PDB file of C-alpha atoms and ligand atoms in Angstrom:
ATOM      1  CA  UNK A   1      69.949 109.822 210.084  1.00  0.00           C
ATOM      2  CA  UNK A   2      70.793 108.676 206.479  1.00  0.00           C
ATOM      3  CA  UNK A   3      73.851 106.928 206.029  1.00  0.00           C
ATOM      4  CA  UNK A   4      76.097 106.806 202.813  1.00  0.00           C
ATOM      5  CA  UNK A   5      78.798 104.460 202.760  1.00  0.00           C
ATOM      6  CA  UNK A   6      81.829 104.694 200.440  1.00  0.00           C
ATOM      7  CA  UNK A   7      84.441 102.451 199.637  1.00  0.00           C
ATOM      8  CA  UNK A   8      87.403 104.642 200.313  1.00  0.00           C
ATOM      9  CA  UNK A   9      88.142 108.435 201.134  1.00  0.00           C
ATOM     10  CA  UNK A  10      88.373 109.701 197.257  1.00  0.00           C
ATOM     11  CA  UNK A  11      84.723 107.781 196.963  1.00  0.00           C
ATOM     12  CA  UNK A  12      83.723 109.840 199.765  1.00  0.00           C
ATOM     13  CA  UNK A  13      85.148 113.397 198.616  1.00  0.00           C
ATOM     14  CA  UNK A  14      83.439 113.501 195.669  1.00  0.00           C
ATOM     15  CA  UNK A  15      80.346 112.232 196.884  1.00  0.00           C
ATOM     16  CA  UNK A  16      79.810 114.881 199.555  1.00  0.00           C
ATOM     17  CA  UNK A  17      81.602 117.443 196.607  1.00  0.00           C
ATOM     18  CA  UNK A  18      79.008 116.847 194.680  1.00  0.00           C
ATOM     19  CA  UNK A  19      76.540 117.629 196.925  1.00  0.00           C
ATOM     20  CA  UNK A  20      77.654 120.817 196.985  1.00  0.00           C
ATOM     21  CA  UNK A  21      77.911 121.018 193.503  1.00  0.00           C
ATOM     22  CA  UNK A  22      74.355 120.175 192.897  1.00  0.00           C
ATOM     23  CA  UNK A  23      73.113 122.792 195.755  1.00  0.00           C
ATOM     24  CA  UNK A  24      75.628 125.685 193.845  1.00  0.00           C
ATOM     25  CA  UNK A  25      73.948 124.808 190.417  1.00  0.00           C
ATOM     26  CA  UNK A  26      70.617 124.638 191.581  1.00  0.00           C
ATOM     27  CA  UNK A  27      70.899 127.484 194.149  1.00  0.00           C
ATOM     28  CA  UNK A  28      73.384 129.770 193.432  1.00  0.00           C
ATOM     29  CA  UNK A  29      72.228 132.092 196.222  1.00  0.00           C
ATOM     30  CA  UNK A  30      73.001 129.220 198.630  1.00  0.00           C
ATOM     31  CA  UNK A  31      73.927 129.889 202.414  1.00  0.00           C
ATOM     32  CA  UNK A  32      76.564 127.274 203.190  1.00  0.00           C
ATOM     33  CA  UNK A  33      78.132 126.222 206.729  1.00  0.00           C
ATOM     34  CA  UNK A  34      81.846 124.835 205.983  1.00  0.00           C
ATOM     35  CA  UNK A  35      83.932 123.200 208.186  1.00  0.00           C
ATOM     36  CA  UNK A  36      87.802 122.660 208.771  1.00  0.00           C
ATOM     37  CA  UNK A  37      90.200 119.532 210.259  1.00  0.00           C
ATOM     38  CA  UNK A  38      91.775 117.550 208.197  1.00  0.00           C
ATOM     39  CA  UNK A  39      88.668 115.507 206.876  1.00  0.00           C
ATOM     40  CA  UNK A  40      87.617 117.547 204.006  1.00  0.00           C
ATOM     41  CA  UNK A  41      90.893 119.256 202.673  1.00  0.00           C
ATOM     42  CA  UNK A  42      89.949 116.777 199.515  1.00  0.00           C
ATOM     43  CA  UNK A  43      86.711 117.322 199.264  1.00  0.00           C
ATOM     44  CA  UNK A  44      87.626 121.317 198.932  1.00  0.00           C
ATOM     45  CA  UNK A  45      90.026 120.447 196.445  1.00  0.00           C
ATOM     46  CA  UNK A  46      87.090 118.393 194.278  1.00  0.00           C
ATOM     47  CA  UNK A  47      85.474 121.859 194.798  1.00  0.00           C
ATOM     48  CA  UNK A  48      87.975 124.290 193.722  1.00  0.00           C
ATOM     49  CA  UNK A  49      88.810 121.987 190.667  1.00  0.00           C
ATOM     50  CA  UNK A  50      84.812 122.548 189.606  1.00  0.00           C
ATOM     51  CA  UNK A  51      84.913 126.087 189.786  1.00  0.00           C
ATOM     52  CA  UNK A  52      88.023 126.300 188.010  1.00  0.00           C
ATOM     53  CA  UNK A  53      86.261 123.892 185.004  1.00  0.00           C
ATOM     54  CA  UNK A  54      83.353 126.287 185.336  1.00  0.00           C
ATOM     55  CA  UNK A  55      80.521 123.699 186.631  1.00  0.00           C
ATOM     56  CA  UNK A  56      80.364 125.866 189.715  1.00  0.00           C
ATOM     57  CA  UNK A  57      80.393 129.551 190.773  1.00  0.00           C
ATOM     58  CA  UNK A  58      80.521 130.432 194.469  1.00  0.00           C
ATOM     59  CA  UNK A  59      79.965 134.441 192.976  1.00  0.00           C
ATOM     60  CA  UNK A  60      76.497 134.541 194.856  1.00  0.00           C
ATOM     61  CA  UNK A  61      76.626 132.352 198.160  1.00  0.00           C
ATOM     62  CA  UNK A  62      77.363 133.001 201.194  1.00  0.00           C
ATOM     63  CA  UNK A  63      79.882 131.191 203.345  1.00  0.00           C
ATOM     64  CA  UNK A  64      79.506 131.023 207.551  1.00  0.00           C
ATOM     65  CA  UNK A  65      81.977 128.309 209.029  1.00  0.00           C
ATOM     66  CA  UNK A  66      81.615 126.677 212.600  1.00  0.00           C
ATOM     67  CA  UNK A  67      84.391 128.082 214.426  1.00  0.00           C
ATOM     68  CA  UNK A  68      87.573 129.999 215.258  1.00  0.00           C
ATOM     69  CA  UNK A  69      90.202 129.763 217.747  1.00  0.00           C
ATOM     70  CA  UNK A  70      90.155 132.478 220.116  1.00  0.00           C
ATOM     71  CA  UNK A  71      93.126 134.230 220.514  1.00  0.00           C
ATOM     72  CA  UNK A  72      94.517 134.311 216.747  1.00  0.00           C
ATOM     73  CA  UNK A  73      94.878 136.480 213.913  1.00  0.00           C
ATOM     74  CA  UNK A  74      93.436 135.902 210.125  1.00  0.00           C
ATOM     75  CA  UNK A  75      97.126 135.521 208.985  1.00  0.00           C
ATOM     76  CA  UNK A  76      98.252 132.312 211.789  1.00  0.00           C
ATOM     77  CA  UNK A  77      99.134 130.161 209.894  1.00  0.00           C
ATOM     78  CA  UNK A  78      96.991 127.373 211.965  1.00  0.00           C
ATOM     79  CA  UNK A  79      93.785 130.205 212.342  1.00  0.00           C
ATOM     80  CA  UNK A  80      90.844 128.117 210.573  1.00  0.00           C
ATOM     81  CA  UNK A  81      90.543 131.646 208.694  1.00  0.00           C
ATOM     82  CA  UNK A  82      94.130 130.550 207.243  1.00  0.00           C
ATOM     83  CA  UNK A  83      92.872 126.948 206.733  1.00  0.00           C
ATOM     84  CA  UNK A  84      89.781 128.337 204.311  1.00  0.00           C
ATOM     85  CA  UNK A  85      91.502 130.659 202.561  1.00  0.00           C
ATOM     86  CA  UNK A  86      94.388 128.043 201.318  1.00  0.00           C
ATOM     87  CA  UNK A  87      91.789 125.478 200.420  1.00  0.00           C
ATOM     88  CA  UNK A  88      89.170 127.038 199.291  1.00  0.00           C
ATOM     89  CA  UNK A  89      88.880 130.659 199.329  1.00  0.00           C
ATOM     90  CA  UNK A  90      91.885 131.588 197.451  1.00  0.00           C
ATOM     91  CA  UNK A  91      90.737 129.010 194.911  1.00  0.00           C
ATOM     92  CA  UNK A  92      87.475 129.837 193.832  1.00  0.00           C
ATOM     93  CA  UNK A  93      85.220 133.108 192.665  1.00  0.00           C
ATOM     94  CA  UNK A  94      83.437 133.528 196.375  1.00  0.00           C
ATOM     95  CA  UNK A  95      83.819 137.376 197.283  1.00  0.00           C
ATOM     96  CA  UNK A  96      85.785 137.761 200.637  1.00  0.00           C
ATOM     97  CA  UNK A  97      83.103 139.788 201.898  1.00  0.00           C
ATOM     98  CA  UNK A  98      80.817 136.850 201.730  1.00  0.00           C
ATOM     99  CA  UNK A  99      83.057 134.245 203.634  1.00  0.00           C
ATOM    100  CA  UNK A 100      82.106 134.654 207.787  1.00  0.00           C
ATOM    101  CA  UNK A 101      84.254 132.786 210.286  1.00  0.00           C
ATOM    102  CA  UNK A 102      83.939 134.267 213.507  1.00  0.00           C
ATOM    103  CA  UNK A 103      86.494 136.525 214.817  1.00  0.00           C
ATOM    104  CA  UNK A 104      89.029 135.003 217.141  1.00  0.00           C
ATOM    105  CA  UNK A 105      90.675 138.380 217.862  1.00  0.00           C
ATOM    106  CA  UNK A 106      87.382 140.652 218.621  1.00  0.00           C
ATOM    107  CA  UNK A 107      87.832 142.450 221.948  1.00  0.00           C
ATOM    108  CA  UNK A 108      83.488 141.383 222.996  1.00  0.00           C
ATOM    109  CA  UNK A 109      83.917 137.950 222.144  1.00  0.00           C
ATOM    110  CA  UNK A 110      80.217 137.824 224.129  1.00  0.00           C
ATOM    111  CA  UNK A 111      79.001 140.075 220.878  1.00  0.00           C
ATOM    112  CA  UNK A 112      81.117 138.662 218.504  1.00  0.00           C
ATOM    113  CA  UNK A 113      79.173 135.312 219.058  1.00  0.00           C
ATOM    114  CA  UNK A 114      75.962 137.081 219.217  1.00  0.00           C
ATOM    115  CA  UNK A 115      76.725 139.256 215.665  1.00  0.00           C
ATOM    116  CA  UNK A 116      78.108 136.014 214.113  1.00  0.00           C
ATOM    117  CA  UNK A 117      74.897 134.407 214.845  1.00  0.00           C
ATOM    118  CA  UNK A 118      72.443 137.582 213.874  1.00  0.00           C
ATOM    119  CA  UNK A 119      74.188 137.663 210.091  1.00  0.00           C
ATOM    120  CA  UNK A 120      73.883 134.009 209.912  1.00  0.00           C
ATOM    121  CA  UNK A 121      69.835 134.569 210.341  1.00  0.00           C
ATOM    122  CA  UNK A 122      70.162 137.740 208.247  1.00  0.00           C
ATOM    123  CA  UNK A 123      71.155 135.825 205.344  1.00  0.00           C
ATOM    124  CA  UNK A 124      68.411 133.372 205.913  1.00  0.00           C
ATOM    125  CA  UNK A 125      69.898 130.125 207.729  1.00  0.00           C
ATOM    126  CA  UNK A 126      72.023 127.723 206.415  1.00  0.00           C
ATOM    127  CA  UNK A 127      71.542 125.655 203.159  1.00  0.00           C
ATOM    128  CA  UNK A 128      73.787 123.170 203.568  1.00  0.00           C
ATOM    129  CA  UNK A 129      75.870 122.550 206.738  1.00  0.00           C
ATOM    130  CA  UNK A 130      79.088 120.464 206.267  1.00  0.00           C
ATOM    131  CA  UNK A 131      80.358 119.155 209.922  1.00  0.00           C
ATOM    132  CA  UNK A 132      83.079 116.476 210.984  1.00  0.00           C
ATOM    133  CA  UNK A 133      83.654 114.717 213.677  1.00  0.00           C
ATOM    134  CA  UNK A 134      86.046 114.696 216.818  1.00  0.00           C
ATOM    135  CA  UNK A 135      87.058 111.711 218.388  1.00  0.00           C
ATOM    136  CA  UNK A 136      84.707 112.288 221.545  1.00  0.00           C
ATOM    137  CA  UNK A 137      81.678 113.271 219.201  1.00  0.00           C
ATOM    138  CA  UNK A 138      82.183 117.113 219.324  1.00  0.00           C
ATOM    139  CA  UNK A 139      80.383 119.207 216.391  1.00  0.00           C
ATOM    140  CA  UNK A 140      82.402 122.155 215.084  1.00  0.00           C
ATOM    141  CA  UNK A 141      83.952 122.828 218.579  1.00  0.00           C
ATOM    142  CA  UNK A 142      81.278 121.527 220.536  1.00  0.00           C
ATOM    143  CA  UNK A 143      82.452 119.490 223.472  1.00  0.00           C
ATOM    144  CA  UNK A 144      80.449 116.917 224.973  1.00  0.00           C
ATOM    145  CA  UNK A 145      77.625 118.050 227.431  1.00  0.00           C
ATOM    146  CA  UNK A 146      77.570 121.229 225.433  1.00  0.00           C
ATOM    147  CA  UNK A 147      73.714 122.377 225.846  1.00  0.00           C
ATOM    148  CA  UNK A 148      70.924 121.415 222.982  1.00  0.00           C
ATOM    149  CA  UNK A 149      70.014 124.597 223.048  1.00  0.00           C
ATOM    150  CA  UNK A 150      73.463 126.822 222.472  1.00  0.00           C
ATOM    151  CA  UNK A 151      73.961 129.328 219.836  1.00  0.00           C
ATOM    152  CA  UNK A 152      77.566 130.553 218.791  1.00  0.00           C
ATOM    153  CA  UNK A 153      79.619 131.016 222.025  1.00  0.00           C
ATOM    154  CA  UNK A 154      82.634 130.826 223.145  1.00  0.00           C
ATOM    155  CA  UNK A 155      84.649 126.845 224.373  1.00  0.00           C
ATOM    156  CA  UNK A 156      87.008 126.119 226.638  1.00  0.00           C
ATOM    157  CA  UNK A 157      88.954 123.321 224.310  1.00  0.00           C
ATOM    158  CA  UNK A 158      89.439 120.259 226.036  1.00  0.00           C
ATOM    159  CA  UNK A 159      92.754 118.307 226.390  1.00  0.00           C
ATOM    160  CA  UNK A 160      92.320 115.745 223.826  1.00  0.00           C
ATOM    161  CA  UNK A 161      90.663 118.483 221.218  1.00  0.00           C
ATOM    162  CA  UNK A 162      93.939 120.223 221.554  1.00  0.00           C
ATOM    163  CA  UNK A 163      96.046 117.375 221.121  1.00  0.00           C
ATOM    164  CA  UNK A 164      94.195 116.162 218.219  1.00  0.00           C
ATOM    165  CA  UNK A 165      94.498 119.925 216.217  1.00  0.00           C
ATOM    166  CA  UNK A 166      98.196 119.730 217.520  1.00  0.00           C
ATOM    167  CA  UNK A 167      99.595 118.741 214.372  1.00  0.00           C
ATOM    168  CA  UNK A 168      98.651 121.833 212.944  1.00  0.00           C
ATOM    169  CA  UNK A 169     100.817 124.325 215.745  1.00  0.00           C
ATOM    170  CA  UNK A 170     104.516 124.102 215.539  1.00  0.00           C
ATOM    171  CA  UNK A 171     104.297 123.278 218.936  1.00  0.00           C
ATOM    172  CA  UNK A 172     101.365 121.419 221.128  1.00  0.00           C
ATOM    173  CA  UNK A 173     101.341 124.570 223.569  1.00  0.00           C
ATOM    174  CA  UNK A 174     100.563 127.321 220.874  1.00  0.00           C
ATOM    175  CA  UNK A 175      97.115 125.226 220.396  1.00  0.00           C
ATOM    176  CA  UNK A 176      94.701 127.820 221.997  1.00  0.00           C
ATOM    177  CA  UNK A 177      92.611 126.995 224.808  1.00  0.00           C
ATOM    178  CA  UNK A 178      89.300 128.569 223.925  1.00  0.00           C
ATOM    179  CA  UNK A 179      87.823 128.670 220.488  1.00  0.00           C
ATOM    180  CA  UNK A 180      84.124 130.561 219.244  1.00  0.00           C
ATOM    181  CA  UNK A 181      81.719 127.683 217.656  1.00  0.00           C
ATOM    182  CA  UNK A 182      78.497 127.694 216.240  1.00  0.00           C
ATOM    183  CA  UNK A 183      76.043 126.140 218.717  1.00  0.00           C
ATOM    184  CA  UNK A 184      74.653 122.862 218.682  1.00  0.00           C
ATOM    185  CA  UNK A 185      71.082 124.633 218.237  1.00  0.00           C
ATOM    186  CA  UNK A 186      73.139 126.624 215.323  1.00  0.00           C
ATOM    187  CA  UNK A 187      74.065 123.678 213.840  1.00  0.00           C
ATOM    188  CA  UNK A 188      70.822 121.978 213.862  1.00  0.00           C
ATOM    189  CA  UNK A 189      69.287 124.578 212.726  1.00  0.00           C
ATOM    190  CA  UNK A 190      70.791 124.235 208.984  1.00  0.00           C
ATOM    191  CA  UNK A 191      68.047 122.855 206.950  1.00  0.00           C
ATOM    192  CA  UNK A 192      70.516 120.412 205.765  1.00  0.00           C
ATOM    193  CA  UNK A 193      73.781 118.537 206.985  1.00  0.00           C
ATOM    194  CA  UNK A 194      76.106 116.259 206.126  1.00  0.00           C
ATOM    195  CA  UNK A 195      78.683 115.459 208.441  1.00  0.00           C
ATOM    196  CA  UNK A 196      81.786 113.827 206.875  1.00  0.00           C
ATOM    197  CA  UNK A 197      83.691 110.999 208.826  1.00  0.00           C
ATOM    198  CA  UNK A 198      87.045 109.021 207.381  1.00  0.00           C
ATOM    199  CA  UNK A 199      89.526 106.561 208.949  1.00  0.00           C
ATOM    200  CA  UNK A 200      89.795 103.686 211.233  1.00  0.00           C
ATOM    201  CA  UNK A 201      90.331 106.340 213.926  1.00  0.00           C
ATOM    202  CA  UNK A 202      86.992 106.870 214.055  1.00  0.00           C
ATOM    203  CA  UNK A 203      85.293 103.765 213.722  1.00  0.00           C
ATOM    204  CA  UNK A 204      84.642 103.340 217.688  1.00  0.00           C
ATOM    205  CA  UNK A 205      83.078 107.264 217.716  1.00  0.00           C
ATOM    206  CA  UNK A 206      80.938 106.620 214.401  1.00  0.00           C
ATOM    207  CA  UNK A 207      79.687 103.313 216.063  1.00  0.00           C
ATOM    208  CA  UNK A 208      78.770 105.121 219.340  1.00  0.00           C
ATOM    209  CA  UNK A 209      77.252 107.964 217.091  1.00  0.00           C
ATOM    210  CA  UNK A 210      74.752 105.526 215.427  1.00  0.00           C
ATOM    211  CA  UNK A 211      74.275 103.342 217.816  1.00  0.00           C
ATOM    212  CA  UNK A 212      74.517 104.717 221.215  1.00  0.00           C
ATOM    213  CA  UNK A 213      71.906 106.797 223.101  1.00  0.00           C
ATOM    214  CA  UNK A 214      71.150 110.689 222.170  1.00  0.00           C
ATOM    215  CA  UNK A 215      73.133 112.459 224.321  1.00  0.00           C
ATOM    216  CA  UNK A 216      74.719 115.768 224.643  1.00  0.00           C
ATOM    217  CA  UNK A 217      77.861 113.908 226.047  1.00  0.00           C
ATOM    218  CA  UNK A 218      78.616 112.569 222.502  1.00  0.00           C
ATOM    219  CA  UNK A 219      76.867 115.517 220.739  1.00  0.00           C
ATOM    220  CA  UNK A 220      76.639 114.370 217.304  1.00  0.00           C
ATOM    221  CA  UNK A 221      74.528 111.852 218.390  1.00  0.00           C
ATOM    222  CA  UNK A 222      71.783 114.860 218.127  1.00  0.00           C
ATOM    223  CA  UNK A 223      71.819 114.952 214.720  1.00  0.00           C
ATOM    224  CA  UNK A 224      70.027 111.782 214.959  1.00  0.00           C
ATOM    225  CA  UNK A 225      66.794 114.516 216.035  1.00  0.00           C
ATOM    226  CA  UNK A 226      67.394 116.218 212.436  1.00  0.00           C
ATOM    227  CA  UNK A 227      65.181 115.078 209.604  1.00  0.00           C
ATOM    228  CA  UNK A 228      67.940 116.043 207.104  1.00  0.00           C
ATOM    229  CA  UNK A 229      71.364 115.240 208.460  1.00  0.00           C
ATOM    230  CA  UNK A 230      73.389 112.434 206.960  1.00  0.00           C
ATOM    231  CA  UNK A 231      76.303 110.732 207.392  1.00  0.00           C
ATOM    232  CA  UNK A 232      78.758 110.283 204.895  1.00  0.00           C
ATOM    233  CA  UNK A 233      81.236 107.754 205.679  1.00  0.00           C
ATOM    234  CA  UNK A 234      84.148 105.670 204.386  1.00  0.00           C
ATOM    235  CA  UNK A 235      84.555 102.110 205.082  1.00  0.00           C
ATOM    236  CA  UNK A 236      87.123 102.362 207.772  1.00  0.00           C
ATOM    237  CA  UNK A 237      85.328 104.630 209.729  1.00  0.00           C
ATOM    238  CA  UNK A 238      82.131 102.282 209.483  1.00  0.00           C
ATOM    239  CA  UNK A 239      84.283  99.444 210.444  1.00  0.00           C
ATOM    240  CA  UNK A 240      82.737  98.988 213.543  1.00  0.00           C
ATOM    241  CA  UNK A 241      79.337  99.202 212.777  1.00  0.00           C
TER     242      UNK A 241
HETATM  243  C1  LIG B   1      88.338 120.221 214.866  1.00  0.00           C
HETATM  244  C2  LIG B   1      87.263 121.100 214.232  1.00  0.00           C
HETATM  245  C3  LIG B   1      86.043 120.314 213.892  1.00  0.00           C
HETATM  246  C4  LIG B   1      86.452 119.089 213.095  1.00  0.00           C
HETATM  247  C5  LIG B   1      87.323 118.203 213.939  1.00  0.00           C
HETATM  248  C6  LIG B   1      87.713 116.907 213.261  1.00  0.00           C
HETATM  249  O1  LIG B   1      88.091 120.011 216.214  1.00  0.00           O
HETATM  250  N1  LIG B   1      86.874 122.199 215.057  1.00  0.00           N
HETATM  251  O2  LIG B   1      85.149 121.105 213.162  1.00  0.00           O
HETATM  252  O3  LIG B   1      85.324 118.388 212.682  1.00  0.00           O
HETATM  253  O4  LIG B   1      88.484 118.968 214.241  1.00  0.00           O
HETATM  254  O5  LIG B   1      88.871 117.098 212.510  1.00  0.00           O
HETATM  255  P1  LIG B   1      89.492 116.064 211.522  1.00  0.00           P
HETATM  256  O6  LIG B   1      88.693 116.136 210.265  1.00  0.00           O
HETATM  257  O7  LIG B   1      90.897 116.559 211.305  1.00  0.00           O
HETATM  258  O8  LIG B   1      89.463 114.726 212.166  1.00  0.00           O
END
């Protein structure tokens, strides 16, 4: 796994925003996997300030992100639907109709995860995939021990995943319990990623990521496997390394 180090967080958001930047000019049809948390609020805002100077369009891609919290509607406040439309969505020229998160409300939620994945592989796969990282290693909302081989399905959350998205409930027992994520096989299967990391927080994770063994029970430790994953990392969270 490539690693790119920066010297600070704003180093780091425009780095990985102009990644994106590059893939929009270059391929404006692009397919690209987003992600939520708190790690690249910035890094949307770098990318919402380029549309709005024109460098970028986001007319003719397609959008899937990783997950969804069961349980809650496009308009809670704390629904990752709610997150993408106030930093990014709202912001730039990207057609609603082409943004996909997966539906935390749908009655199936067993054929919700199997349509989410179909219409990501009817639009071709993912271009790009942008991913963070949880303090135990999860992917998008994959927990550890989470299968290689998963597509989109539905998580139970575990106790310190819900603690750590607490902040964003007004209280730490509205955080739902189950959530719909992309697959670890869904994941890989992006022909690119770049998984952002930021903050002394996650030093100890990002040192067992690069250095520990590949495991599912720190599951971004697979994207060691992928020959076009990188990490992009500030200096805190490589303090460890
Ligand atoms: C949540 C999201 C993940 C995200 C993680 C890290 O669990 N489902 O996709 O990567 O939080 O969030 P943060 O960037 O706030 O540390």
């Amino acid at each position: 796994m490539q690693i790119h180090l920066f010297q600070d967080k704003q180093a780091l958001d425009i780095a990985v925003a102009q990644e994106f930047v590059r893939l929009l000019q270059q391929h404006p049809h692009c397919i690209l996997g987003l992600a939520t948390g708190g790690t690249p609020v910035g890094m949307y805002a770098r990318l919402s300030a380029a549309c709005g100077r024109g460098d970028i369009s986001f007319a003719q891609c397609q959008t899937f992100n990783l997950d969804e919290y069961v349980g809650l509607s496009r308009t809670h406040p704390a629904s990752y639907y709610q997150y993408m439309s106030q930093n990014l969505f709202s912001k730039v020229d990207l057609p609603l109709s082409q943004c996909h998160l997966p539906d935390g409300q749908a009655l199936d939620s067993i054929r919700e995860c199997q349509a989410y994945e179909q219409s990501i592989a009817h639009a071709g796969g993912i271009d790009l995939q942008l991913l963070g990282l949880g303090h135990n290693g999860h992917i998008g909302f994959n927990e550890p021990g989470t299968p290689i081989d998963s597509l989109t399905h539905v998580v139970q959350l575990s106790p310190t995943t819900r603690y750590a998205n607490a902040r964003f409930f007004k209280n730490a027992a509205d955080v739902p319990t189950q959530a719909i994520t992309m697959g670890i096989r869904s994941i890989l299967n992006a022909k690119r990623i770049i998984c952002m990391v930021s903050g002394a927080d996650k030093a100890e994770i990002v040192r067992r990521v690069l250095r520990g063994t590949i495991t599912p029970d720190v599951p971004a430790t697979l994207l060691r496997n992928h020959p076009k994953a990188a990490l992009f990392i500030d200096r805190q969270a490589a303090s460890l390394l």
